[in-house]
Each structure stands twice: as structure tokens, then as C-alpha cells.
CSV table of C-alpha atoms and ligand atoms in Angstrom, one decimal:
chain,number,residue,atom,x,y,z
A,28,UNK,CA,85.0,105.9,114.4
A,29,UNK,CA,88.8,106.6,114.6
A,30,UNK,CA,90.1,108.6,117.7
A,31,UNK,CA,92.3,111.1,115.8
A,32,UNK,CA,92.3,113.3,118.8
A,33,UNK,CA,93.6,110.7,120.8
A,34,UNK,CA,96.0,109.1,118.1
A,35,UNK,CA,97.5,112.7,117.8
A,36,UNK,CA,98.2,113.1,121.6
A,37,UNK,CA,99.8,110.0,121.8
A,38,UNK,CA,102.1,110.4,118.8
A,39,UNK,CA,102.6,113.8,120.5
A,40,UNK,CA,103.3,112.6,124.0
A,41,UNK,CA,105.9,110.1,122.3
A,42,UNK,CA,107.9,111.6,120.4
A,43,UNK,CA,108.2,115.0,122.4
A,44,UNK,CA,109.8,112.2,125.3
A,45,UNK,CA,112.2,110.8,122.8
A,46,UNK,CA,115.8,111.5,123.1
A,47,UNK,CA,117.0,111.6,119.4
A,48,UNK,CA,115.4,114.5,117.6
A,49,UNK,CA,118.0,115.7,114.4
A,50,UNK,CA,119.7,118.5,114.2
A,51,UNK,CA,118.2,121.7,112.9
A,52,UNK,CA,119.3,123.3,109.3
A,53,UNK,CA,122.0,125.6,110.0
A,54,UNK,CA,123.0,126.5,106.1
A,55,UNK,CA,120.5,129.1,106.3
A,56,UNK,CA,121.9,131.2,109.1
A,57,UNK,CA,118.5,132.3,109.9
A,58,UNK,CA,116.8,128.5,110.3
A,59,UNK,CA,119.8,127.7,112.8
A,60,UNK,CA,118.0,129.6,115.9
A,61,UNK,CA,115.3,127.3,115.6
A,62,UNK,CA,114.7,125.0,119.0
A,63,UNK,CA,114.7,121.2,118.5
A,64,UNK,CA,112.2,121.0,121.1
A,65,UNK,CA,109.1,122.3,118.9
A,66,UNK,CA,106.4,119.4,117.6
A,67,UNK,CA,103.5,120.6,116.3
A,68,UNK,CA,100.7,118.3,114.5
A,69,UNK,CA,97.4,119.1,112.6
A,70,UNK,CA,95.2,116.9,111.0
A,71,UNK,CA,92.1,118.4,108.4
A,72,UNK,CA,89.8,116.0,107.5
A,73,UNK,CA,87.8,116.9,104.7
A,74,UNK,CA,84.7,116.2,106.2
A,75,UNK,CA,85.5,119.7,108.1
A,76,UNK,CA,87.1,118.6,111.5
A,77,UNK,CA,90.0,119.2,112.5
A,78,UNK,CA,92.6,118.1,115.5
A,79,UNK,CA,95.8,119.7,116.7
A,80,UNK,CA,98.6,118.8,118.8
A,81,UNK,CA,101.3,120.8,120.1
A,82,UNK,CA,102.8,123.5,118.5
A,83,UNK,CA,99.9,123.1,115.5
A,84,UNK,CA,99.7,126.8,115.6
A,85,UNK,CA,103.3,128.1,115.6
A,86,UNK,CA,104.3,129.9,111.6
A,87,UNK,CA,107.6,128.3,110.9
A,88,UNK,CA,109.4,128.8,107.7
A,89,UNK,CA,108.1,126.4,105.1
A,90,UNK,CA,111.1,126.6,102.8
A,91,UNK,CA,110.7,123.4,100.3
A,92,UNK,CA,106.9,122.8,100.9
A,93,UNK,CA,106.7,126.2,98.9
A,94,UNK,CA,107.6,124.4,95.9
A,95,UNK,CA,104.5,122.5,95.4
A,96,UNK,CA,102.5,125.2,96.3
A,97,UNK,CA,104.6,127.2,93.0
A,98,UNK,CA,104.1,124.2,90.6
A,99,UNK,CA,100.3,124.3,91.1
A,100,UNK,CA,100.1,128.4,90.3
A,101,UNK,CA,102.5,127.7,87.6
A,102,UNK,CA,100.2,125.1,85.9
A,103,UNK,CA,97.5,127.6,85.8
A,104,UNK,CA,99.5,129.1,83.5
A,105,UNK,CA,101.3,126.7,81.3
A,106,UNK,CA,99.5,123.7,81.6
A,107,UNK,CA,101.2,121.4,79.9
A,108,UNK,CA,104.1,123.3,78.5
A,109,UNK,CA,105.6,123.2,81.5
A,110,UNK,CA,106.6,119.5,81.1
A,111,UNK,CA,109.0,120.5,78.0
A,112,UNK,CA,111.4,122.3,80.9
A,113,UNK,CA,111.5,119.5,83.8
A,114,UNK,CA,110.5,116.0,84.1
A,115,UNK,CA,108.5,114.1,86.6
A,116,UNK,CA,111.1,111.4,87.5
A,117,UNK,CA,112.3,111.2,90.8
A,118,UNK,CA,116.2,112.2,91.3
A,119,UNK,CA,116.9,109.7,93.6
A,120,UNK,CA,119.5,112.9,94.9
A,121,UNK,CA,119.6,115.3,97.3
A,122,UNK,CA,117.5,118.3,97.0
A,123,UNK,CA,120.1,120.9,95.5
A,124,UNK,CA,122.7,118.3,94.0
A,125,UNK,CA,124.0,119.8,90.0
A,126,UNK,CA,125.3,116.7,88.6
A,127,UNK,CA,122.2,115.4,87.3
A,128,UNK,CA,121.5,119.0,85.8
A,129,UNK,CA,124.3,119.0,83.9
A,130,UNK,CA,124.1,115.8,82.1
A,131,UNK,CA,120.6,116.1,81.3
A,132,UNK,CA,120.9,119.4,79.3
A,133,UNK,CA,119.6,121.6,82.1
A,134,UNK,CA,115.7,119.6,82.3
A,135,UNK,CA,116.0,119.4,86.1
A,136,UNK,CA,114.7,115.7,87.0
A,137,UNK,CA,111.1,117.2,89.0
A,138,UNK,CA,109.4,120.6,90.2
A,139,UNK,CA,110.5,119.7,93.9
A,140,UNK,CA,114.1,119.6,93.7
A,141,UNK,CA,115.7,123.0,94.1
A,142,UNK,CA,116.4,123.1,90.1
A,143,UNK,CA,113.0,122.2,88.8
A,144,UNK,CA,111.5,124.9,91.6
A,145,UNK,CA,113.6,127.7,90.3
A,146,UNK,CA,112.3,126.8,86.9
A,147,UNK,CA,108.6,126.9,88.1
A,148,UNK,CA,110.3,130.3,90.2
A,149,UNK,CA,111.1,131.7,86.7
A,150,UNK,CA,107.6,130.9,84.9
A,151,UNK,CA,105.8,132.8,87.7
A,152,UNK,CA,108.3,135.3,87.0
A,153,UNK,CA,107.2,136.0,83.7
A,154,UNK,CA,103.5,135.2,84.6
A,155,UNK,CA,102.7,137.4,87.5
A,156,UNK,CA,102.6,141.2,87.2
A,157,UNK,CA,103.6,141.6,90.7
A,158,UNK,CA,105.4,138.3,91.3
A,159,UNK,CA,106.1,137.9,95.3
A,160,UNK,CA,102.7,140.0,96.2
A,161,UNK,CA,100.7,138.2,94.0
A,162,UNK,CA,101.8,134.7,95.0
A,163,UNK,CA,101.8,135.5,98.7
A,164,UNK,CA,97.7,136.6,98.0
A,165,UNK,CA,97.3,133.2,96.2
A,166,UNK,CA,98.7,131.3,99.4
A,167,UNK,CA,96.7,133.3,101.6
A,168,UNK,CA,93.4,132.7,99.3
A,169,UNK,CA,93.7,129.1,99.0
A,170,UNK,CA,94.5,129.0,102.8
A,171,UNK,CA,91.4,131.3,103.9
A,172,UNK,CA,94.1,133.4,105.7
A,173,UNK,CA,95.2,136.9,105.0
A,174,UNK,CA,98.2,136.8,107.8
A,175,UNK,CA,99.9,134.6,105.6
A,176,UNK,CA,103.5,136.4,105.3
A,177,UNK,CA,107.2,136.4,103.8
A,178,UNK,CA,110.4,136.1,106.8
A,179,UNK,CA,112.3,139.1,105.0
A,180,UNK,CA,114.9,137.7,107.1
A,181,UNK,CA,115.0,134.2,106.2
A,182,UNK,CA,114.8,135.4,102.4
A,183,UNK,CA,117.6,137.7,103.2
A,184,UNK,CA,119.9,134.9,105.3
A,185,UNK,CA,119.7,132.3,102.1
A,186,UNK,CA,120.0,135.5,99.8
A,187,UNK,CA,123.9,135.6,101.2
A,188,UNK,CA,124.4,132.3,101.7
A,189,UNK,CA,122.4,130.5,98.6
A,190,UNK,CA,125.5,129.9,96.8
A,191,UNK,CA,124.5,126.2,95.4
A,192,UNK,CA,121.2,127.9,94.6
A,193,UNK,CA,122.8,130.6,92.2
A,194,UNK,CA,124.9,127.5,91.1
A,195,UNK,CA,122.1,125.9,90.2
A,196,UNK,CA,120.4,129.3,88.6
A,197,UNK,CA,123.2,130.0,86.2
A,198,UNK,CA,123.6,126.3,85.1
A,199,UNK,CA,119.9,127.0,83.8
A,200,UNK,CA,120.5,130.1,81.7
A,201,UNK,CA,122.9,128.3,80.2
A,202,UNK,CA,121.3,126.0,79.0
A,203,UNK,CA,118.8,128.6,77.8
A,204,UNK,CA,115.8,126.8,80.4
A,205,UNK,CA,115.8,130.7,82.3
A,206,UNK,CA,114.1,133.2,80.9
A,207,UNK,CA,114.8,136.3,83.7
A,208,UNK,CA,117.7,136.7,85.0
A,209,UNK,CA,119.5,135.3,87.9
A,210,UNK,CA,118.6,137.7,90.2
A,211,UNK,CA,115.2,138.1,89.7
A,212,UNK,CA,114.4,134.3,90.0
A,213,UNK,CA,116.7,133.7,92.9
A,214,UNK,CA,115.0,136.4,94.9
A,215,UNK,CA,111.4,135.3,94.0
A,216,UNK,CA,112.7,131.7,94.9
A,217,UNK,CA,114.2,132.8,98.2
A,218,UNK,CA,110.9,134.8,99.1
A,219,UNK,CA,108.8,132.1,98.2
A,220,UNK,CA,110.9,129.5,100.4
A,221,UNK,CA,110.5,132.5,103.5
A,222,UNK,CA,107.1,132.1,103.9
A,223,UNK,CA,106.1,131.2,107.7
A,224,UNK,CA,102.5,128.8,108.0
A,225,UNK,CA,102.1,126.8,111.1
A,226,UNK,CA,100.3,123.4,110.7
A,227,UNK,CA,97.1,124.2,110.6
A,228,UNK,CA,97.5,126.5,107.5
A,229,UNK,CA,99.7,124.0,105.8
A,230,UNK,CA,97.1,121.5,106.1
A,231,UNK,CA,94.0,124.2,105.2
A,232,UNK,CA,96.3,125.4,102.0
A,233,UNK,CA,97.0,121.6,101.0
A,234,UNK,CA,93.1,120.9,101.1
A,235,UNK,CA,93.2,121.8,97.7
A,236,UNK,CA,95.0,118.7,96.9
A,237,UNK,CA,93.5,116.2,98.4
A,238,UNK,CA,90.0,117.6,96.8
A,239,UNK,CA,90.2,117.5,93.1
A,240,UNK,CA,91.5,121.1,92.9
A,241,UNK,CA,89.2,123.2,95.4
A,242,UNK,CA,90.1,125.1,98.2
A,243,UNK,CA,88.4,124.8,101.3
A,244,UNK,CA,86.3,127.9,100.1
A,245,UNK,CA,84.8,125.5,97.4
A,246,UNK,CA,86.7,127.5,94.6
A,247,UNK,CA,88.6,125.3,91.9
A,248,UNK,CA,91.9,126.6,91.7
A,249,UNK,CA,93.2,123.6,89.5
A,250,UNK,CA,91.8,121.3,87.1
A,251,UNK,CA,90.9,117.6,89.0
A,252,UNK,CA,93.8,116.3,86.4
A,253,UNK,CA,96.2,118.6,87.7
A,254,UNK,CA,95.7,117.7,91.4
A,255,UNK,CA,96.0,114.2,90.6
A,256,UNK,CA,99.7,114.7,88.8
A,257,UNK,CA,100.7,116.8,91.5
A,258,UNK,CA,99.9,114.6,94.5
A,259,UNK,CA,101.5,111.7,92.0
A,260,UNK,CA,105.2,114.0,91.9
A,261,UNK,CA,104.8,114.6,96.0
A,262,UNK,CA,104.7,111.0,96.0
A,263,UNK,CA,107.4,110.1,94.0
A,264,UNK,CA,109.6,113.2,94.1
A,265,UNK,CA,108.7,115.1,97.7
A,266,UNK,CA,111.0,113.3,99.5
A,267,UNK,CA,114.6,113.6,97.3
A,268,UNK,CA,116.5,110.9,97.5
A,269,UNK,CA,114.1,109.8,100.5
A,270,UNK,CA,110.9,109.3,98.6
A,271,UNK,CA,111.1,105.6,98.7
A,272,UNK,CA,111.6,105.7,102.5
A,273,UNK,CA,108.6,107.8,103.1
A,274,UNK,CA,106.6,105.7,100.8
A,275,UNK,CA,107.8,102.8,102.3
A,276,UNK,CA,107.2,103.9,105.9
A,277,UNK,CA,104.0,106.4,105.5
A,278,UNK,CA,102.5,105.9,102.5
A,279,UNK,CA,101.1,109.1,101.2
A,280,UNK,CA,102.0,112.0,99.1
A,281,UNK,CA,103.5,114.6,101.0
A,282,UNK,CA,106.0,117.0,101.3
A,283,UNK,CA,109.2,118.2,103.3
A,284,UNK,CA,110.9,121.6,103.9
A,285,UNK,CA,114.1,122.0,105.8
A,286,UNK,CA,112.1,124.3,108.4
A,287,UNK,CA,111.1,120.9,109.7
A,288,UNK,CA,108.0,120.7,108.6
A,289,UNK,CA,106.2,117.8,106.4
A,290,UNK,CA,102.6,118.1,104.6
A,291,UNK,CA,101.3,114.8,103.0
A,292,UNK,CA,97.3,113.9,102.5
A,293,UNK,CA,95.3,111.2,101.6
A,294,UNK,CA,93.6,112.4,98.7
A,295,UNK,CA,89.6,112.5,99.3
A,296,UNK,CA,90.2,112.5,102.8
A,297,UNK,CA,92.4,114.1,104.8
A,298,UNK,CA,95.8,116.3,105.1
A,299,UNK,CA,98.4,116.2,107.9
A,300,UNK,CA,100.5,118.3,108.8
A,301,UNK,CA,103.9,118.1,110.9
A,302,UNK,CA,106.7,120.3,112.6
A,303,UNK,CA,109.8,119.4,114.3
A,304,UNK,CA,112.9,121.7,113.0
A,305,UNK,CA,115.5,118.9,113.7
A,306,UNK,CA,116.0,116.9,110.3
A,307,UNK,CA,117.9,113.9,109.1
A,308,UNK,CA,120.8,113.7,107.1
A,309,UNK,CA,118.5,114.1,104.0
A,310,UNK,CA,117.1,117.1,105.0
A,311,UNK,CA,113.3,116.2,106.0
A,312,UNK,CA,111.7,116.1,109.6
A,313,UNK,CA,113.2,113.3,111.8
A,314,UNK,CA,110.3,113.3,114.0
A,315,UNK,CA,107.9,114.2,111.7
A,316,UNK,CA,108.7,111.6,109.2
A,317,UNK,CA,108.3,109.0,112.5
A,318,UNK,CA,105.4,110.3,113.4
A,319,UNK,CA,103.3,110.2,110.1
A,320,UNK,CA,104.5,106.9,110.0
A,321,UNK,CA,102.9,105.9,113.4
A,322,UNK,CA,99.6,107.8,112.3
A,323,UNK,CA,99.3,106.1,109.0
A,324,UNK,CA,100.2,102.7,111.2
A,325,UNK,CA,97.8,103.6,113.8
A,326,UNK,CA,94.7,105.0,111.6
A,327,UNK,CA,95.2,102.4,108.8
A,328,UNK,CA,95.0,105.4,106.8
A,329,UNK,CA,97.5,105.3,103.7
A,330,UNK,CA,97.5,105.4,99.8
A,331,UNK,CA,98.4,101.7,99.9
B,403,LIG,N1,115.4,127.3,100.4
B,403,LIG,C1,115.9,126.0,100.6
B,403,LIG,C2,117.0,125.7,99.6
B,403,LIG,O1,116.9,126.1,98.5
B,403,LIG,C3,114.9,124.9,100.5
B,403,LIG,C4,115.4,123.5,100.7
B,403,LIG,C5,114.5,122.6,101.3
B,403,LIG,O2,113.6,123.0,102.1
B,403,LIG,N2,114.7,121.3,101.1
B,403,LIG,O3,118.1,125.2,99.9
């Protein structure tokens, strides 16, 4: 029987010793007050139990990890339409680079770059009838937890200061791959990236996807096919232009936000979740990203 517990104290006690942590995301006025100190850890099993570490409990803003939770709403809706507006290759970029955009006729590359998000963004848009209340109640239900909320203020901050992200927005709409307007997708987008889960939440709301499509509350939100494609783009495409790197060193699906946290699970039997605000140069969790690897070392747990 593995000592998870353990394992997670020790990855805990290590890294919250180590010197070097990253420097927190300061583009996003808002994110900047964040202190480099905080390391949280959570591990569901899907057997039921759970462990925690840390700061497992603290709501931090989940920013990018919002966009997988968007894509799999959004597929309840279009299915397999969805793949005519943005592809499933991995950029290989970072997360709100244009370039790519441009050439390719305005498909975005994947879902989890900021592009492909703000076309999933638009398609809950037109889908929802109340779009930020109603996606906010679909995070709480597959989560089990009605104190799920939005950081008005967070939403707010990157609302004046999002200028690649309405960069990004009108390159879209003109290439006709928008159908509301700027506005109304950029705010949805913002709200959706505001949302504040700690750990624990992240890994209850990700339990979907590491079983076949249903919740922790046994309800099938997604088709089994669907969870399978969308742990295959967190693999591929989570990361940005360090996917290969987190393959490499972890060896699961997963994905980062530049709140500092990281989700990734091993389908069938557990999810993990991480949160240390300082990040990389590539925008994901310094100490997070070391300390999935050590867990995926230490358990023998990976994909591979
Ligand atoms: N809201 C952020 C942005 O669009 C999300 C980026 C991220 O977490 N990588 O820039």
C-alpha cells in the first residue's frame, strides 16, 4: 500500500525549504499580491480518500485551469462541431502568442491556449441563457460545492489590462470564428479565468475526468469518449509550449493556470492537485511542476 500521506508531507516539507520558488504573475495587477510562500497539495483517489498538504484548502484564482473546465460544458453542446473552429495540435507557443492565429485562418491550434478558450468562451456564449451564472453552477455541481465563486476583482484587473486577450478576440471576428461580440466573450472569458478553488475542489471538480465522464456524485456529465479526448489535449496541449517538459518529467494529463496552480490525474485512479503562485518563464507552477514530478517518481504512478 503506498504512503500518499507521507509522500505528500515530504514533497511538502521539501519544497516549502527550497530557496528558488518563481516569481508570481504580475500582468494581472490583481495576481501580483499573491505570496510566493503558499504550497498547497491534494490528492483524490478515486477509491474515495483523500490527502492534503499545506495550503490544500486555500481558493486561489484558477485562471487557465478554467479552460478545460469550458471545453467539457462546451462539448455538451456541440459535440463534434466544435472541432471545425480549433484543432487539437499542440502550439508548441506560449499561451496567448497571435502569430500562429494568424496564419492559420483564425483555427486556434487547441482549446487551452487563450485563442482556442475564447472560442469555447464564445460557444457557451451562445449556448447558456445566463452564461457566467450558469457556468459558475456547473463548476459548483460537478465539484459538490456551492461556495464555488467568481474574484470580481481579478475579472475586473485582466478586464483593464487584457490587451493581448482582446488582440486575440478581434483577430477571431475577423476571421468570422466569433459569433458575439468582443465584449461579451472577453468578459465571460475573464470571469471564467476569476474563479477562486483551492486544491481540494480542483481535484473533486477534475474527478470527472479521470472517471469516464462522472462526477463524484455518480452523475455523467460527459460521454466516456469525451473524457478520454479531453485528458488526451491536457496531455498534449495543457502545458503550452511546455507540454513536452511535463510529459517528460510527470507523466500525466494535467493542467496549469498562472494562479500557480496545476491539476493533472491519472485516469481511473487518481487526481492531484497543486498550488505555488510563483511560475516559470512559461507561465506554469515552478514548484508545482517539481513536485508532481517527485510524486509521479515516488508513487510510480504515471500514464507511462
Ligand atoms: N486569464 C489568463 C490570460 O488569459 C489566463 C492565462 C493562464 O492562466 N495561462 O492571460
Amino acid at each position: 500500500m503506498i504512503d500518499f500521506q507521507g509522500i505528500l508531507n515530504n514533497i511538502h516539507d521539501d519544497l516549502k525549504a527550497q530557496e528558488v520558488k518563481g516569481i508570481v504573475a504580475s500582468y494581472i495587477p490583481e495576481l501580483s499580491k499573491k505570496d510566493v510562500n503558499n504550497l498547497g497539495l491534494f490528492m483524490q483517489h478515486v477509491d474515495g480518500r483523500s490527502f492534503s498538504a499545506g495550503d490544500a484548502f486555500t481558493p486561489f484564482s484558477i485562471q487557465s485551469i478554467s479552460k478545460v473546465l469550458a471545453l467539457s460544458k462546451a462539448i455538451a453542446f456541440e459535440d463534434n462541431k466544435i472541432w471545425e473552429r480549433v484543432d487539437v495540435e499542440p502550439s508548441g507557443n506560449p499561451f496567448n502568442h497571435l502569430s500562429l492565429l494568424e496564419l492559420e485562418n483564425g483555427i486556434p491550434r487547441n482549446p487551452l491556449i487563450n485563442s482556442g478558450a475564447l472560442v469555447i468562451a464564445d460557444i457557451l456564449v451562445s449556448h447558456l441563457e445566463n452564461p457566467k451564472e450558469d457556468f459558475l453552477q456547473y463548476v459548483r455541481d460537478i465539484s459538490n460545492d456551492q461556495t464555488i465563486k467568481y474574484n470580481f476583482k481579478v475579472a475586473d484587473s485582466e478586464e483593464s489590462t487584457g490587451f493581448n486577450n482582446f488582440a486575440a478576440a478581434y483577430l477571431l471576428k475577423s476571421f468570422n470564428n466569433l459569433n458575439n461580440s468582443v465584449e461579451d466573450v472577453l468578459d465571460f472569458y475573464f470571469h471564467q479565468c476569476s474563479i477562486e478553488m483551492s486544491c481540494a475542489q480542483l481535484s473533486k471538480a477534475f474527478y470527472l475526468f479521470a472517471n469516464g465522464g462522472k462526477c463524484m456524485n455518480n452523475k455523467q456529465h460527459i460521454p466516456v469518449k469525451q473524457a478520454k479526448r479531453i485528458n488526451a489535449i491536457m496531455l498534449t496541449c495543457g502545458f503550452y509550449d511546455e507540454a513536452g517538459e511535463f510529459a517528460f518529467e510527470v507523466g500525466l494529463p494535467g493542467k496549469s493556470g498562472v494562479g500557480g496552480g496545476i491539476v493533472a490525474l491519472l485516469p481511473n485512479n487518481f487526481i492531484i492537485a497543486t498550488w505555488a503562485p510563483g511560475l516559470n518563464p512559461r507561465g506554469n507552477s515552478l514548484i508545482g511542476m517539481q513536485a508532481l514530478e517527485q510524486f509521479t517518481s515516488q508513487t510510480n504512478l504515471s500514464i507511462f
